[in-house]
XYZ file of C-alpha atoms in Angstrom:
365
model
C 53.455 6.435 131.294
C 56.210 4.174 129.961
C 55.868 2.487 126.592
C 55.479 -1.313 126.613
C 58.723 -3.068 127.339
C 60.543 0.067 128.498
C 59.588 0.192 132.177
C 62.921 -1.139 133.368
C 64.908 1.463 131.391
C 66.141 4.781 132.704
C 64.626 7.931 131.277
C 67.798 8.525 129.184
C 67.730 4.941 127.859
C 64.021 5.354 126.924
C 64.786 8.503 124.954
C 67.598 6.747 123.077
C 65.362 3.799 122.355
C 62.649 6.035 120.909
C 65.190 7.803 118.682
C 66.536 4.450 117.427
C 62.995 3.089 116.808
C 62.133 6.202 114.773
C 65.294 5.865 112.713
C 64.495 2.273 111.796
C 61.299 3.350 110.043
C 61.469 3.466 106.302
C 61.738 7.123 105.120
C 58.509 8.488 103.728
C 57.634 11.961 102.448
C 54.435 12.873 104.309
C 53.995 16.348 102.951
C 51.846 16.901 99.858
C 53.911 19.868 98.699
C 57.594 20.793 98.784
C 58.571 23.291 101.530
C 61.740 25.314 102.140
C 62.719 22.703 104.683
C 63.183 20.121 101.916
C 66.103 22.122 100.556
C 67.730 22.975 103.879
C 69.948 19.926 104.336
C 68.265 18.634 107.512
C 65.881 15.746 108.240
C 63.333 16.923 105.642
C 66.040 16.904 102.915
C 67.336 13.526 104.026
C 63.868 12.070 103.890
C 63.201 13.522 100.448
C 66.493 12.203 99.093
C 66.114 8.702 100.578
C 62.391 8.192 100.044
C 62.088 9.728 96.582
C 65.361 10.248 94.693
C 67.325 7.294 96.058
C 64.247 5.044 95.767
C 63.941 5.732 92.044
C 67.601 6.267 91.031
C 69.138 3.648 93.276
C 72.554 2.352 92.228
C 75.839 1.590 94.059
C 77.473 4.949 93.287
C 74.472 6.921 94.555
C 73.847 4.825 97.618
C 76.915 6.287 99.327
C 75.153 9.661 99.382
C 78.444 11.529 99.476
C 79.436 14.962 98.249
C 80.139 13.372 94.896
C 80.368 9.968 93.203
C 83.657 8.169 92.741
C 83.621 6.248 89.442
C 86.098 3.780 87.939
C 86.859 4.584 84.264
C 89.406 2.684 82.156
C 91.516 1.706 85.112
C 91.470 5.157 86.714
C 89.136 6.787 89.202
C 87.144 9.980 88.672
C 84.944 12.013 91.006
C 81.805 13.604 89.635
C 79.470 16.064 91.360
C 76.701 18.546 90.670
C 75.215 21.422 92.634
C 72.825 24.364 92.333
C 73.102 27.805 93.906
C 70.179 30.006 94.839
C 71.760 32.193 97.489
C 70.017 35.426 98.439
C 71.365 38.102 98.196
C 73.447 37.393 95.109
C 76.247 39.600 96.414
C 77.421 39.526 100.011
C 80.557 40.430 102.067
C 83.325 38.013 101.104
C 81.825 36.755 97.871
C 78.869 36.320 95.554
C 76.884 33.546 93.860
C 79.613 33.218 91.222
C 82.625 32.321 93.333
C 80.329 30.385 95.647
C 79.268 28.136 92.732
C 82.867 27.459 91.716
C 84.185 26.941 95.262
C 81.258 24.767 96.274
C 81.743 22.416 93.335
C 85.486 22.265 93.774
C 84.976 21.426 97.451
C 82.571 18.609 96.724
C 85.241 16.993 94.525
C 87.926 17.620 97.142
C 85.797 15.859 99.780
C 85.967 12.733 97.552
C 89.794 12.974 97.716
C 89.935 14.182 94.081
C 91.943 16.819 92.294
C 89.362 19.071 90.611
C 89.808 19.561 86.851
C 86.710 20.717 84.929
C 83.381 22.414 85.637
C 80.206 23.141 83.774
C 78.012 26.162 84.449
C 74.321 26.556 83.795
C 72.499 29.868 84.273
C 68.800 30.382 84.827
C 68.147 34.087 84.331
C 65.030 36.116 85.034
C 63.827 38.491 82.337
C 64.982 41.982 83.399
C 68.077 40.891 85.236
C 70.867 43.469 84.861
C 73.529 42.533 82.378
C 76.136 44.359 84.551
C 75.250 42.064 87.478
C 75.579 39.015 85.284
C 78.936 40.254 83.975
C 80.035 40.723 87.618
C 78.969 37.164 88.538
C 80.666 35.572 85.546
C 83.860 37.538 86.178
C 83.804 36.320 89.779
C 83.401 32.738 88.614
C 86.295 33.100 86.188
C 88.560 34.470 88.912
C 87.578 31.706 91.381
C 88.192 29.027 88.699
C 91.633 30.467 87.975
C 92.549 30.484 91.678
C 91.378 26.879 92.008
C 93.178 25.720 88.872
C 90.024 24.464 87.121
C 88.397 25.351 83.770
C 84.711 25.970 82.996
C 84.440 23.933 79.795
C 80.745 23.774 78.998
C 77.496 25.297 80.077
C 73.918 26.341 79.322
C 71.729 29.451 79.636
C 67.957 29.683 80.060
C 65.754 32.794 80.577
C 62.405 32.690 82.307
C 59.707 35.348 82.440
C 59.887 38.281 84.806
C 58.720 37.170 88.242
C 59.375 33.470 87.579
C 62.787 33.385 89.215
C 64.884 35.524 91.530
C 67.358 37.162 89.224
C 69.901 34.481 88.731
C 70.374 30.831 89.700
C 73.563 28.895 88.860
C 73.959 25.162 88.429
C 77.410 23.591 88.235
C 78.881 20.129 87.737
C 82.469 19.122 88.267
C 84.887 16.348 87.344
C 88.131 15.508 89.143
C 90.684 12.721 89.205
C 91.795 10.696 92.237
C 95.586 10.730 92.265
C 95.805 8.969 95.613
C 94.701 5.516 96.638
C 92.064 6.680 99.085
C 88.577 5.368 99.859
C 86.800 8.015 101.962
C 83.393 7.629 103.457
C 81.368 7.509 106.623
C 81.364 3.674 106.519
C 85.106 3.734 107.201
C 84.691 5.697 110.506
C 85.366 3.605 113.628
C 85.500 4.100 117.414
C 88.736 5.733 118.499
C 88.836 8.107 115.517
C 89.219 11.828 116.007
C 86.947 14.542 114.579
C 88.575 17.685 113.189
C 87.140 20.891 111.855
C 89.299 22.876 109.418
C 88.512 26.305 110.898
C 85.977 28.603 112.631
C 82.397 27.639 111.835
C 79.183 29.475 110.943
C 80.657 32.496 109.213
C 78.974 32.091 105.830
C 75.434 31.495 107.049
C 75.512 34.390 109.576
C 77.051 36.708 106.912
C 74.215 35.925 104.534
C 71.539 36.545 107.205
C 73.018 39.837 108.167
C 73.469 40.871 104.508
C 69.735 40.478 103.891
C 69.174 43.507 106.062
C 66.126 41.950 107.803
C 67.742 42.220 111.223
C 69.192 45.199 113.003
C 72.602 43.634 113.469
C 75.884 45.395 112.698
C 78.891 43.104 112.611
C 82.152 42.813 110.792
C 81.370 39.584 109.018
C 82.453 37.992 105.736
C 81.688 34.656 104.091
C 84.415 31.988 104.437
C 83.838 30.800 100.846
C 87.031 29.242 99.494
C 88.296 26.322 97.453
C 89.550 23.710 99.916
C 91.323 21.148 97.703
C 94.756 22.489 98.678
C 94.082 22.044 102.364
C 92.624 18.607 101.735
C 95.692 17.561 99.726
C 97.983 18.669 102.593
C 95.946 16.567 105.040
C 95.921 13.485 102.831
C 99.639 13.690 102.234
C 100.404 14.178 105.948
C 98.520 11.090 107.143
C 98.368 8.652 104.200
C 95.728 6.059 104.888
C 94.725 7.811 108.118
C 91.839 9.936 106.835
C 88.478 8.130 107.105
C 86.011 10.727 105.889
C 85.798 14.303 104.625
C 82.702 16.441 104.320
C 82.288 20.176 103.759
C 79.951 21.688 106.342
C 77.509 23.521 104.109
C 73.714 23.294 104.565
C 72.960 22.240 108.121
C 76.459 22.954 109.328
C 78.773 20.748 111.370
C 75.898 19.190 113.369
C 74.162 17.810 110.293
C 77.428 16.434 108.856
C 78.229 14.591 112.069
C 74.707 13.205 112.412
C 74.983 11.768 108.898
C 78.374 10.230 109.740
C 77.207 8.762 113.051
C 74.184 7.217 111.431
C 76.138 5.743 108.480
C 78.949 4.472 110.719
C 76.711 3.029 113.427
C 78.804 4.797 116.028
C 78.541 7.744 118.449
C 80.282 11.067 117.950
C 81.065 13.029 121.122
C 82.061 16.677 120.798
C 83.463 19.038 123.386
C 81.823 22.436 123.457
C 84.959 24.338 124.597
C 86.878 22.909 121.618
C 84.479 24.225 118.954
C 86.083 27.004 116.893
C 83.493 29.831 116.801
C 84.560 33.475 116.471
C 82.994 35.784 119.133
C 81.300 37.902 116.489
C 79.596 34.810 115.008
C 78.673 33.485 118.449
C 77.173 36.873 119.333
C 75.162 37.074 116.143
C 73.897 33.556 116.633
C 72.720 34.389 120.142
C 70.796 37.344 118.808
C 69.282 35.228 116.032
C 68.471 32.414 118.476
C 70.389 29.772 116.525
C 73.231 27.378 117.289
C 76.477 27.900 115.326
C 76.724 24.107 114.975
C 73.827 24.220 112.495
C 75.009 27.250 110.516
C 76.439 26.713 107.043
C 80.102 27.178 106.186
C 81.443 27.429 102.598
C 85.173 27.260 103.360
C 85.369 24.696 106.172
C 85.278 20.929 106.246
C 84.914 18.113 108.801
C 87.526 15.368 108.794
C 87.433 12.092 110.713
C 90.983 10.669 111.056
C 92.727 7.833 112.844
C 92.849 8.891 116.495
C 96.503 7.900 116.822
C 97.414 10.354 114.040
C 95.197 13.222 115.035
C 97.970 15.522 116.118
C 99.839 15.093 112.814
C 96.628 15.704 110.898
C 95.937 18.842 112.945
C 99.403 20.190 112.400
C 99.117 19.622 108.654
C 95.877 21.566 108.509
C 97.166 24.419 110.653
C 100.166 24.761 108.373
C 97.842 25.553 105.447
C 96.407 29.116 105.147
C 92.859 27.764 104.993
C 93.358 25.516 108.008
C 95.035 27.895 110.332
C 92.085 27.788 112.724
C 91.618 24.042 112.651
C 90.586 22.269 115.851
C 90.142 18.764 117.241
C 86.534 18.911 118.397
C 85.562 15.416 119.294
C 85.974 11.653 119.068
C 84.131 8.602 117.804
C 82.815 6.111 120.352
C 80.864 2.850 120.272
C 77.710 4.035 122.057
C 75.074 5.391 121.768
C 75.220 4.228 118.139
C 73.995 6.715 115.568
C 73.904 9.702 117.857
C 75.923 12.903 118.258
C 76.530 14.225 121.780
C 77.957 17.472 123.026
C 79.837 17.724 126.298
C 78.894 21.241 127.392
C 81.039 23.914 129.001
C 79.105 23.587 132.243
C 79.720 19.818 132.533
C 76.544 18.384 131.103
C 75.898 16.325 127.965
C 73.196 16.862 125.414
C 72.064 15.236 122.187
C 72.838 17.216 119.005
C 70.139 16.008 116.658
C 69.606 16.823 113.010
C 67.120 19.680 112.459
C 64.045 19.123 110.267
C 64.841 22.233 108.266
C 67.320 25.094 108.409
C 66.918 28.393 110.306
C 68.714 30.158 107.466
C 67.178 29.206 104.091
C 68.828 29.989 100.718
C 72.367 30.416 102.088
C 74.018 28.742 99.153
């Protein structure tokens, strides 16, 4: 039975209308207790952030809900960000919680268009955690910071009782400076823009899942964790004024990033499935796990929305950088249906790519 006032609409139009009506509702946390979904980067996280944190902390810098805040200080502009890392296991092919913490914080600054400078590092350690493992993590952080050209300049350490944590958690904050006159954000995105991805997606999340040993999957996989500010700088220099938005595709993957962008921009994003860069080994593992690579976290890839007329130049700039060699043009921004992400499939159909409530792979960063 059709809802009142929708009888004249096609089935597709009715679905779109219901989605839009749901999105107009004020966010409200309905659960009485926090679940893993609230930390997964999907709809549950978005609701928690908007209905609780944003409601109480609201200010112009926070309302952008970006990877970091861009702040004006004494005539200059700084980017500031903070992040926490609870990945399990702590050590995995291609990296560990240490370099993940450094790279993730550097990348959040880079997505603001900033040159990363300084980091802080806070450690929450569980009683009984091996000092050799901590030494290994800290050495990894130091090496990653040196590669990225940043310094860890302050920090904190807390120890909790045995069984009250999971070995080691790391919290970082970062500060960077904006050398370029850029204003990046989803609100700048407009119809006609092009959507780029800086390289193959899904590698980090699948690597973590396989490393947990809970599944009988053998695959040559490694995390893509890397500091991306060099690749971002190359892109910004190649198309000055032509980059609308940057976002690293961590929790919730590319699909979640694009849903956030479409919603904030009031536009549609249409992707082409054949254009998506997914390595066969990742695609095969995702099929076995029953998940879509579009929702799987990356730690060394980012999404860029650029002026459609300059997409080829932007793509060439990314591909010329070692961390962007696998970059691809995956879609475009359109007027309608506003706020939605669509995927043109390999078999000729089109489907909605919605934001998940939670994440099929918890604790991947």
